[in-house]
PDB file of C-alpha atoms and ligand atoms in Angstrom:
ATOM      1  CA  MET T   1     121.732  86.536  91.019  1.00 93.00           C
ATOM      2  CA  LEU T   2     119.999  83.938  93.144  1.00 96.00           C
ATOM      3  CA  ILE T   3     122.371  81.121  94.085  1.00 97.00           C
ATOM      4  CA  VAL T   4     121.141  77.939  95.705  1.00 98.00           C
ATOM      5  CA  GLU T   5     123.796  75.505  96.896  1.00 98.00           C
ATOM      6  CA  ARG T   6     123.308  71.942  98.051  1.00 97.00           C
ATOM      7  CA  ILE T   7     120.176  72.431 100.068  1.00 97.00           C
ATOM      8  CA  GLU T   8     118.457  69.688 101.957  1.00 97.00           C
ATOM      9  CA  LYS T   9     115.177  69.755 103.869  1.00 97.00           C
ATOM     10  CA  SER T  10     113.378  67.139 105.919  1.00 95.00           C
ATOM     11  CA  TYR T  11     110.239  67.057 108.057  1.00 91.00           C
ATOM     12  CA  SER T  12     109.265  64.835 110.955  1.00 85.00           C
ATOM     13  CA  LYS T  13     107.277  61.921 109.660  1.00 78.00           C
ATOM     14  CA  ALA T  14     104.656  61.593 112.366  1.00 73.00           C
ATOM     15  CA  GLY T  15     104.210  64.846 114.198  1.00 70.00           C
ATOM     16  CA  ARG T  16     106.591  67.206 115.886  1.00 67.00           C
ATOM     17  CA  PHE T  17     108.063  64.794 118.400  1.00 70.00           C
ATOM     18  CA  SER T  18     108.771  61.900 116.071  1.00 70.00           C
ATOM     19  CA  ALA T  19     112.425  61.153 115.430  1.00 74.00           C
ATOM     20  CA  GLU T  20     111.702  59.705 112.019  1.00 81.00           C
ATOM     21  CA  ARG T  21     112.406  62.193 109.237  1.00 84.00           C
ATOM     22  CA  HIS T  22     111.021  62.450 105.736  1.00 90.00           C
ATOM     23  CA  LEU T  23     113.632  63.873 103.380  1.00 93.00           C
ATOM     24  CA  VAL T  24     111.709  66.261 101.121  1.00 96.00           C
ATOM     25  CA  LEU T  25     114.547  68.026  99.277  1.00 97.00           C
ATOM     26  CA  LYS T  26     117.962  66.552  98.530  1.00 97.00           C
ATOM     27  CA  ASP T  27     121.081  68.132  97.097  1.00 97.00           C
ATOM     28  CA  ILE T  28     119.339  71.032  95.343  1.00 98.00           C
ATOM     29  CA  SER T  29     121.741  73.431  93.591  1.00 98.00           C
ATOM     30  CA  PHE T  30     120.910  75.927  90.870  1.00 97.00           C
ATOM     31  CA  GLN T  31     121.221  79.577  89.938  1.00 97.00           C
ATOM     32  CA  CYS T  32     118.773  82.095  88.595  1.00 96.00           C
ATOM     33  CA  LYS T  33     120.040  85.154  86.759  1.00 95.00           C
ATOM     34  CA  PRO T  34     118.498  88.618  87.203  1.00 94.00           C
ATOM     35  CA  GLY T  35     115.531  88.957  84.859  1.00 95.00           C
ATOM     36  CA  GLU T  36     115.386  85.249  84.129  1.00 97.00           C
ATOM     37  CA  CYS T  37     112.202  83.216  84.316  1.00 97.00           C
ATOM     38  CA  LEU T  38     112.969  79.808  85.796  1.00 98.00           C
ATOM     39  CA  GLY T  39     110.198  77.226  85.798  1.00 97.00           C
ATOM     40  CA  ILE T  40     110.116  74.600  88.537  1.00 97.00           C
ATOM     41  CA  ILE T  41     108.091  71.614  87.405  1.00 95.00           C
ATOM     42  CA  GLY T  42     107.213  68.419  89.167  1.00 93.00           C
ATOM     43  CA  GLU T  43     104.314  66.245  90.149  1.00 90.00           C
ATOM     44  CA  SER T  44     102.322  66.798  93.305  1.00 91.00           C
ATOM     45  CA  GLY T  45     104.391  66.047  96.424  1.00 93.00           C
ATOM     46  CA  SER T  46     107.746  66.389  94.644  1.00 94.00           C
ATOM     47  CA  GLY T  47     108.825  69.236  96.934  1.00 96.00           C
ATOM     48  CA  LYS T  48     108.121  72.324  94.797  1.00 96.00           C
ATOM     49  CA  SER T  49     106.248  74.351  97.415  1.00 96.00           C
ATOM     50  CA  THR T  50     108.784  73.425 100.080  1.00 97.00           C
ATOM     51  CA  LEU T  51     111.551  74.718  97.817  1.00 97.00           C
ATOM     52  CA  GLY T  52     109.447  77.859  97.251  1.00 97.00           C
ATOM     53  CA  ARG T  53     109.154  78.479 101.004  1.00 96.00           C
ATOM     54  CA  LEU T  54     112.916  78.073 101.413  1.00 97.00           C
ATOM     55  CA  LEU T  55     113.570  80.533  98.572  1.00 97.00           C
ATOM     56  CA  LEU T  56     111.256  83.051 100.256  1.00 95.00           C
ATOM     57  CA  GLY T  57     113.039  82.570 103.564  1.00 94.00           C
ATOM     58  CA  ILE T  58     109.777  81.467 105.251  1.00 92.00           C
ATOM     59  CA  GLU T  59     111.535  78.258 106.275  1.00 95.00           C
ATOM     60  CA  LYS T  60     115.193  77.387 106.669  1.00 95.00           C
ATOM     61  CA  PRO T  61     116.973  74.527 104.908  1.00 97.00           C
ATOM     62  CA  ASP T  62     118.581  71.867 107.134  1.00 96.00           C
ATOM     63  CA  GLN T  63     121.711  72.169 105.069  1.00 96.00           C
ATOM     64  CA  GLY T  64     123.030  74.296 102.238  1.00 97.00           C
ATOM     65  CA  THR T  65     122.770  77.980 101.397  1.00 97.00           C
ATOM     66  CA  ILE T  66     120.507  80.314  99.461  1.00 97.00           C
ATOM     67  CA  ARG T  67     121.936  83.693  98.539  1.00 96.00           C
ATOM     68  CA  LEU T  68     120.545  86.684  96.704  1.00 95.00           C
ATOM     69  CA  LYS T  69     123.127  89.178  95.474  1.00 92.00           C
ATOM     70  CA  GLY T  70     125.642  87.442  97.721  1.00 94.00           C
ATOM     71  CA  GLU T  71     123.575  87.845 100.903  1.00 95.00           C
ATOM     72  CA  PRO T  72     121.840  84.977 102.752  1.00 95.00           C
ATOM     73  CA  ILE T  73     118.088  84.873 102.085  1.00 95.00           C
ATOM     74  CA  GLY T  74     117.495  84.173 105.780  1.00 92.00           C
ATOM     75  CA  LYS T  75     118.401  87.799 106.545  1.00 93.00           C
ATOM     76  CA  ARG T  76     115.361  90.099 106.488  1.00 91.00           C
ATOM     77  CA  THR T  77     117.273  92.885 104.756  1.00 92.00           C
ATOM     78  CA  THR T  78     118.163  90.513 101.898  1.00 93.00           C
ATOM     79  CA  ARG T  79     114.513  89.710 101.270  1.00 91.00           C
ATOM     80  CA  GLN T  80     112.940  93.072 101.906  1.00 88.00           C
ATOM     81  CA  GLY T  81     112.033  94.786  98.654  1.00 88.00           C
ATOM     82  CA  ASN T  82     113.917  92.147  96.663  1.00 93.00           C
ATOM     83  CA  ILE T  83     111.597  89.184  96.567  1.00 94.00           C
ATOM     84  CA  SER T  84     107.827  88.845  96.626  1.00 94.00           C
ATOM     85  CA  ALA T  85     105.364  86.049  96.028  1.00 95.00           C
ATOM     86  CA  VAL T  86     102.074  85.103  94.402  1.00 95.00           C
ATOM     87  CA  PHE T  87     100.329  81.923  95.513  1.00 93.00           C
ATOM     88  CA  GLN T  88      97.650  79.724  94.016  1.00 90.00           C
ATOM     89  CA  ASP T  89      95.021  80.549  96.587  1.00 86.00           C
ATOM     90  CA  TYR T  90      94.318  84.178  95.750  1.00 80.00           C
ATOM     91  CA  THR T  91      91.195  84.330  97.914  1.00 78.00           C
ATOM     92  CA  SER T  92      93.125  83.668 101.112  1.00 83.00           C
ATOM     93  CA  SER T  93      96.030  85.839  99.904  1.00 90.00           C
ATOM     94  CA  LEU T  94      93.765  88.901 100.099  1.00 94.00           C
ATOM     95  CA  HIS T  95      92.492  90.220 103.406  1.00 94.00           C
ATOM     96  CA  PRO T  96      88.678  89.962 103.265  1.00 94.00           C
ATOM     97  CA  PHE T  97      88.106  93.311 105.053  1.00 96.00           C
ATOM     98  CA  TYR T  98      90.649  95.275 103.002  1.00 96.00           C
ATOM     99  CA  THR T  99      89.769  97.074  99.784  1.00 97.00           C
ATOM    100  CA  VAL T 100      92.066  96.610  96.791  1.00 97.00           C
ATOM    101  CA  GLU T 101      93.626  99.961  97.638  1.00 96.00           C
ATOM    102  CA  GLN T 102      94.284  99.034 101.273  1.00 95.00           C
ATOM    103  CA  THR T 103      95.798  95.736 100.160  1.00 95.00           C
ATOM    104  CA  MET T 104      98.108  97.471  97.729  1.00 95.00           C
ATOM    105  CA  ILE T 105      99.162 100.235 100.110  1.00 94.00           C
ATOM    106  CA  GLU T 106     100.795  97.825 102.586  1.00 90.00           C
ATOM    107  CA  PRO T 107     103.955  96.889 100.636  1.00 90.00           C
ATOM    108  CA  LEU T 108     104.091 100.328  98.988  1.00 91.00           C
ATOM    109  CA  LYS T 109     104.487 101.993 102.385  1.00 88.00           C
ATOM    110  CA  LEU T 110     107.995 100.575 102.451  1.00 82.00           C
ATOM    111  CA  VAL T 111     109.066 102.070  99.144  1.00 82.00           C
ATOM    112  CA  ALA T 112     106.854 105.063  98.255  1.00 81.00           C
ATOM    113  CA  LYS T 113     108.187 108.588  98.829  1.00 85.00           C
ATOM    114  CA  SER T 114     104.849 110.182  99.733  1.00 89.00           C
ATOM    115  CA  ARG T 115     101.095 109.467  99.998  1.00 89.00           C
ATOM    116  CA  LYS T 116     100.577 111.072  96.603  1.00 91.00           C
ATOM    117  CA  ASP T 117     103.323 108.924  95.134  1.00 89.00           C
ATOM    118  CA  MET T 118     101.626 105.850  96.606  1.00 91.00           C
ATOM    119  CA  HIS T 119      98.238 106.686  95.092  1.00 91.00           C
ATOM    120  CA  THR T 120      99.680 107.431  91.664  1.00 92.00           C
ATOM    121  CA  LYS T 121     101.581 104.149  91.806  1.00 92.00           C
ATOM    122  CA  ILE T 122      98.375 102.214  92.625  1.00 95.00           C
ATOM    123  CA  ASP T 123      96.607 103.684  89.581  1.00 94.00           C
ATOM    124  CA  VAL T 124      99.547 102.835  87.340  1.00 93.00           C
ATOM    125  CA  LEU T 125      99.749  99.281  88.692  1.00 93.00           C
ATOM    126  CA  LEU T 126      96.009  98.650  88.377  1.00 94.00           C
ATOM    127  CA  HIS T 127      96.182  99.894  84.811  1.00 92.00           C
ATOM    128  CA  GLN T 128      99.162  97.631  84.121  1.00 92.00           C
ATOM    129  CA  VAL T 129      97.258  94.578  85.312  1.00 92.00           C
ATOM    130  CA  GLY T 130      94.202  95.577  83.274  1.00 91.00           C
ATOM    131  CA  LEU T 131      91.929  96.868  86.066  1.00 94.00           C
ATOM    132  CA  ASP T 132      90.338 100.339  85.932  1.00 93.00           C
ATOM    133  CA  PRO T 133      90.577 102.792  88.873  1.00 93.00           C
ATOM    134  CA  SER T 134      87.094 101.834  90.139  1.00 95.00           C
ATOM    135  CA  TYR T 135      88.675  98.625  91.493  1.00 97.00           C
ATOM    136  CA  ARG T 136      90.461 100.608  94.208  1.00 96.00           C
ATOM    137  CA  SER T 137      87.402 100.523  96.440  1.00 97.00           C
ATOM    138  CA  LYS T 138      86.350  96.900  95.811  1.00 97.00           C
ATOM    139  CA  TYR T 139      86.580  94.127  98.397  1.00 97.00           C
ATOM    140  CA  PRO T 140      87.914  90.632  97.554  1.00 95.00           C
ATOM    141  CA  HIS T 141      84.405  89.099  97.492  1.00 95.00           C
ATOM    142  CA  GLU T 142      83.501  91.517  94.687  1.00 96.00           C
ATOM    143  CA  LEU T 143      86.310  90.214  92.443  1.00 95.00           C
ATOM    144  CA  SER T 144      86.401  87.262  90.059  1.00 93.00           C
ATOM    145  CA  GLY T 145      89.253  84.758  90.444  1.00 91.00           C
ATOM    146  CA  GLY T 146      91.170  86.329  87.569  1.00 91.00           C
ATOM    147  CA  GLU T 147      90.694  89.849  88.967  1.00 94.00           C
ATOM    148  CA  ALA T 148      91.771  88.802  92.464  1.00 94.00           C
ATOM    149  CA  GLN T 149      94.907  87.172  91.060  1.00 92.00           C
ATOM    150  CA  ARG T 150      95.656  90.364  89.079  1.00 93.00           C
ATOM    151  CA  VAL T 151      95.493  92.323  92.350  1.00 95.00           C
ATOM    152  CA  CYS T 152      97.916  89.837  93.972  1.00 95.00           C
ATOM    153  CA  ILE T 153     100.262  90.199  90.989  1.00 94.00           C
ATOM    154  CA  ALA T 154     100.028  94.016  91.092  1.00 94.00           C
ATOM    155  CA  ARG T 155     100.856  93.917  94.805  1.00 95.00           C
ATOM    156  CA  ALA T 156     103.820  91.577  94.221  1.00 94.00           C
ATOM    157  CA  VAL T 157     105.392  93.733  91.507  1.00 93.00           C
ATOM    158  CA  SER T 158     104.581  97.067  93.230  1.00 93.00           C
ATOM    159  CA  ILE T 159     107.859  97.092  95.164  1.00 91.00           C
ATOM    160  CA  GLU T 160     109.754  96.347  91.937  1.00 90.00           C
ATOM    161  CA  PRO T 161     111.479  93.303  93.419  1.00 94.00           C
ATOM    162  CA  LYS T 162     114.418  91.442  91.897  1.00 93.00           C
ATOM    163  CA  PHE T 163     112.351  88.242  91.888  1.00 95.00           C
ATOM    164  CA  VAL T 164     108.731  87.237  92.105  1.00 96.00           C
ATOM    165  CA  LEU T 165     108.111  83.670  93.192  1.00 97.00           C
ATOM    166  CA  MET T 166     104.880  82.205  91.915  1.00 96.00           C
ATOM    167  CA  ASP T 167     103.606  78.941  93.323  1.00 96.00           C
ATOM    168  CA  GLU T 168     100.895  77.545  91.038  1.00 95.00           C
ATOM    169  CA  ALA T 169      99.842  81.166  90.511  1.00 93.00           C
ATOM    170  CA  VAL T 170      97.755  80.489  87.392  1.00 92.00           C
ATOM    171  CA  SER T 171      96.794  76.873  88.121  1.00 90.00           C
ATOM    172  CA  SER T 172      93.320  77.524  89.496  1.00 86.00           C
ATOM    173  CA  LEU T 173      92.308  80.008  86.805  1.00 87.00           C
ATOM    174  CA  ASP T 174      90.398  78.629  83.864  1.00 86.00           C
ATOM    175  CA  GLY T 175      91.826  78.378  80.348  1.00 84.00           C
ATOM    176  CA  SER T 176      91.336  81.774  78.730  1.00 87.00           C
ATOM    177  CA  VAL T 177      91.874  83.712  82.003  1.00 88.00           C
ATOM    178  CA  GLN T 178      95.046  81.693  82.594  1.00 90.00           C
ATOM    179  CA  LEU T 179      96.367  82.727  79.207  1.00 91.00           C
ATOM    180  CA  GLN T 180      95.509  86.387  79.879  1.00 89.00           C
ATOM    181  CA  VAL T 181      97.375  86.299  83.185  1.00 90.00           C
ATOM    182  CA  LEU T 182     100.422  84.608  81.590  1.00 93.00           C
ATOM    183  CA  GLU T 183     100.396  87.321  78.932  1.00 92.00           C
ATOM    184  CA  LEU T 184     100.169  89.933  81.699  1.00 91.00           C
ATOM    185  CA  LEU T 185     103.171  88.383  83.488  1.00 93.00           C
ATOM    186  CA  LYS T 186     105.180  88.582  80.262  1.00 94.00           C
ATOM    187  CA  ASN T 187     104.280  92.261  79.863  1.00 92.00           C
ATOM    188  CA  LEU T 188     105.157  93.122  83.460  1.00 91.00           C
ATOM    189  CA  LYS T 189     108.498  91.393  83.055  1.00 92.00           C
ATOM    190  CA  ALA T 190     109.198  93.561  80.011  1.00 92.00           C
ATOM    191  CA  ILE T 191     108.300  96.706  82.015  1.00 92.00           C
ATOM    192  CA  TYR T 192     110.057  95.942  85.302  1.00 91.00           C
ATOM    193  CA  GLY T 193     112.752  93.471  84.223  1.00 92.00           C
ATOM    194  CA  MET T 194     112.367  91.274  87.296  1.00 94.00           C
ATOM    195  CA  GLY T 195     113.030  87.540  87.397  1.00 95.00           C
ATOM    196  CA  TYR T 196     110.356  84.943  88.004  1.00 96.00           C
ATOM    197  CA  ILE T 197     110.527  81.634  89.792  1.00 97.00           C
ATOM    198  CA  PHE T 198     107.509  79.958  88.299  1.00 97.00           C
ATOM    199  CA  ILE T 199     106.450  76.859  90.209  1.00 97.00           C
ATOM    200  CA  THR T 200     103.857  74.715  88.481  1.00 95.00           C
ATOM    201  CA  HIS T 201     102.770  71.202  87.559  1.00 91.00           C
ATOM    202  CA  ASP T 202     101.646  72.609  84.198  1.00 91.00           C
ATOM    203  CA  ILE T 203     104.442  72.195  81.648  1.00 90.00           C
ATOM    204  CA  GLN T 204     102.502  74.107  79.000  1.00 91.00           C
ATOM    205  CA  ALA T 205     102.130  77.218  81.183  1.00 92.00           C
ATOM    206  CA  ALA T 206     105.830  77.005  82.103  1.00 94.00           C
ATOM    207  CA  ALA T 207     106.846  76.636  78.457  1.00 93.00           C
ATOM    208  CA  TYR T 208     104.834  79.757  77.665  1.00 93.00           C
ATOM    209  CA  ILE T 209     106.773  82.124  79.905  1.00 95.00           C
ATOM    210  CA  CYS T 210     109.970  80.453  81.151  1.00 96.00           C
ATOM    211  CA  ASP T 211     113.520  80.738  79.848  1.00 97.00           C
ATOM    212  CA  ARG T 212     114.637  77.519  81.560  1.00 97.00           C
ATOM    213  CA  ILE T 213     112.806  74.666  83.164  1.00 96.00           C
ATOM    214  CA  MET T 214     113.967  72.673  86.135  1.00 97.00           C
ATOM    215  CA  ILE T 215     112.334  69.298  86.633  1.00 95.00           C
ATOM    216  CA  ILE T 216     112.156  68.109  90.200  1.00 96.00           C
ATOM    217  CA  ARG T 217     111.280  64.600  91.187  1.00 94.00           C
ATOM    218  CA  ASN T 218     111.109  63.102  94.679  1.00 94.00           C
ATOM    219  CA  GLY T 219     112.919  66.149  96.023  1.00 96.00           C
ATOM    220  CA  ARG T 220     115.830  65.972  93.595  1.00 96.00           C
ATOM    221  CA  ILE T 221     116.627  67.954  90.473  1.00 96.00           C
ATOM    222  CA  GLU T 222     116.172  65.549  87.603  1.00 94.00           C
ATOM    223  CA  GLU T 223     117.126  67.938  84.827  1.00 95.00           C
ATOM    224  CA  ILE T 224     117.440  71.625  83.932  1.00 96.00           C
ATOM    225  CA  VAL T 225     116.721  72.523  80.295  1.00 96.00           C
ATOM    226  CA  PRO T 226     116.641  75.769  78.346  1.00 97.00           C
ATOM    227  CA  ILE T 227     113.191  76.231  76.847  1.00 95.00           C
ATOM    228  CA  GLU T 228     114.509  75.871  73.271  1.00 94.00           C
ATOM    229  CA  GLN T 229     115.604  72.354  74.163  1.00 94.00           C
ATOM    230  CA  LEU T 230     112.431  71.322  75.950  1.00 91.00           C
ATOM    231  CA  LYS T 231     111.435  68.985  73.137  1.00 89.00           C
ATOM    232  CA  ASP T 232     114.661  67.026  73.723  1.00 91.00           C
ATOM    233  CA  VAL T 233     114.148  66.729  77.484  1.00 90.00           C
ATOM    234  CA  LYS T 234     115.289  63.382  78.900  1.00 91.00           C
ATOM    235  CA  SER T 235     113.366  63.282  82.178  1.00 89.00           C
ATOM    236  CA  PRO T 236     110.729  60.547  81.825  1.00 89.00           C
ATOM    237  CA  TYR T 237     108.305  62.636  83.904  1.00 85.00           C
ATOM    238  CA  ALA T 238     108.697  65.695  81.650  1.00 85.00           C
ATOM    239  CA  ARG T 239     108.433  63.459  78.558  1.00 87.00           C
ATOM    240  CA  LYS T 240     105.170  62.040  79.840  1.00 86.00           C
ATOM    241  CA  LEU T 241     103.791  65.537  80.477  1.00 82.00           C
ATOM    242  CA  LEU T 242     104.871  66.738  77.046  1.00 83.00           C
ATOM    243  CA  ASP T 243     103.328  63.727  75.331  1.00 83.00           C
ATOM    244  CA  GLN T 244     100.045  64.420  77.121  1.00 79.00           C
ATOM    245  CA  VAL T 245     100.102  68.018  75.840  1.00 73.00           C
ATOM    246  CA  ILE T 246     100.909  67.049  72.257  1.00 61.00           C
ATOM    247  CA  THR T 247      98.354  64.247  71.878  1.00 55.00           C
TER     248      THR T 247
HETATM  249  N1  ADP U 301     105.260  71.464 106.893  1.00 96.33           N
HETATM  250  C1  ADP U 301     105.374  70.182 106.526  1.00 96.33           C
HETATM  251  N2  ADP U 301     105.472  69.199 107.450  1.00 96.33           N
HETATM  252  C2  ADP U 301     105.612  67.906 107.080  1.00 96.33           C
HETATM  253  N3  ADP U 301     105.675  67.471 105.797  1.00 96.33           N
HETATM  254  C3  ADP U 301     105.589  68.396 104.833  1.00 96.33           C
HETATM  255  C4  ADP U 301     105.422  69.796 105.140  1.00 96.33           C
HETATM  256  N4  ADP U 301     105.370  70.476 103.963  1.00 96.33           N
HETATM  257  C5  ADP U 301     105.475  69.554 102.988  1.00 96.33           C
HETATM  258  N5  ADP U 301     105.610  68.316 103.501  1.00 96.33           N
HETATM  259  C6  ADP U 301     105.783  67.080 102.695  1.00 96.33           C
HETATM  260  O1  ADP U 301     106.803  67.331 101.764  1.00 96.33           O
HETATM  261  C7  ADP U 301     106.518  66.718 100.516  1.00 96.33           C
HETATM  262  C8  ADP U 301     106.565  67.743  99.423  1.00 96.33           C
HETATM  263  O2  ADP U 301     105.500  68.640  99.579  1.00 96.33           O
HETATM  264  P1  ADP U 301     105.358  69.965  98.705  1.00 96.33           P
HETATM  265  O3  ADP U 301     106.614  70.739  98.809  1.00 96.33           O
HETATM  266  O4  ADP U 301     104.100  70.635  99.117  1.00 96.33           O
HETATM  267  O5  ADP U 301     105.221  69.379  97.225  1.00 96.33           O
HETATM  268  P2  ADP U 301     104.571  69.998  95.907  1.00 96.33           P
HETATM  269  O6  ADP U 301     104.425  71.468  96.100  1.00 96.33           O
HETATM  270  O7  ADP U 301     105.526  69.628  94.816  1.00 96.33           O
HETATM  271  O8  ADP U 301     103.260  69.317  95.719  1.00 96.33           O
HETATM  272  C9  ADP U 301     105.170  66.049 100.681  1.00 96.33           C
HETATM  273  O9  ADP U 301     105.395  64.679 100.950  1.00 96.33           O
HETATM  274  C10 ADP U 301     104.571  66.737 101.880  1.00 96.33           C
HETATM  275  O10 ADP U 301     103.701  65.889 102.549  1.00 96.33           O
HETATM  276 MG1   MG U 302     102.763  72.749  95.919  1.00 96.33          MG
END
């Protein structure tokens, strides 16, 4: 279980030495059960990526706590092997001089029992994300956007984490590829049973894979709704998004 309690985060308004602070996240509390897919929705600048970085332990909150299985997320041992991430910008997420295989070996080194085990695992993972074994030797510039994102997803699930955090992970893929990747995420969830934190501004994509949706606005949680009740959502922002999708 991921438990977030009363977190707050601010940044300096004008550079590092300015005393003026911009409060980006306020009083954020929520929980995410093992195997759950929680969508985090909000317009640009609402604080979604900041919240994502706090959940990954990349940055620390000014106040409040984030715990995974009772342990603070700030501790390396809490994160290691338990949480991984997929970001929007798949091209910069992959090292340009690493082949797909080299990219995938890195996190596997931490969990695989042997070299042979590692190589078998890579074949299985590539197959699971719909790429044939010939992709092992390809470099990022030889991949399409959809293929590169599949490699990032394969790498994120390879350690069989408790949670995968995705920040706009499908947002820059075009329509049909986006749907294929969402379908792939659903399948991987069925295989590995991990939870997803799915950050997006796209309510339709979130509705497709999430169990619950949290709407964040100006750094505050406006509402959390189970997906079955999305049509009754009260948040004016979510209503506006839904109306755009329907019409
Ligand atoms: N490292 C940072 N330093 C200063 N301000 C930041 C930093 N990261 C984000 N912000 C500010 O925090 C707000 C929320 O940003 P962000 O979390 O990226 O929102 P979203 O992902 O929802 O678009 C924005 O006003 C942004 O300018
Ligand atoms: Mg963002």
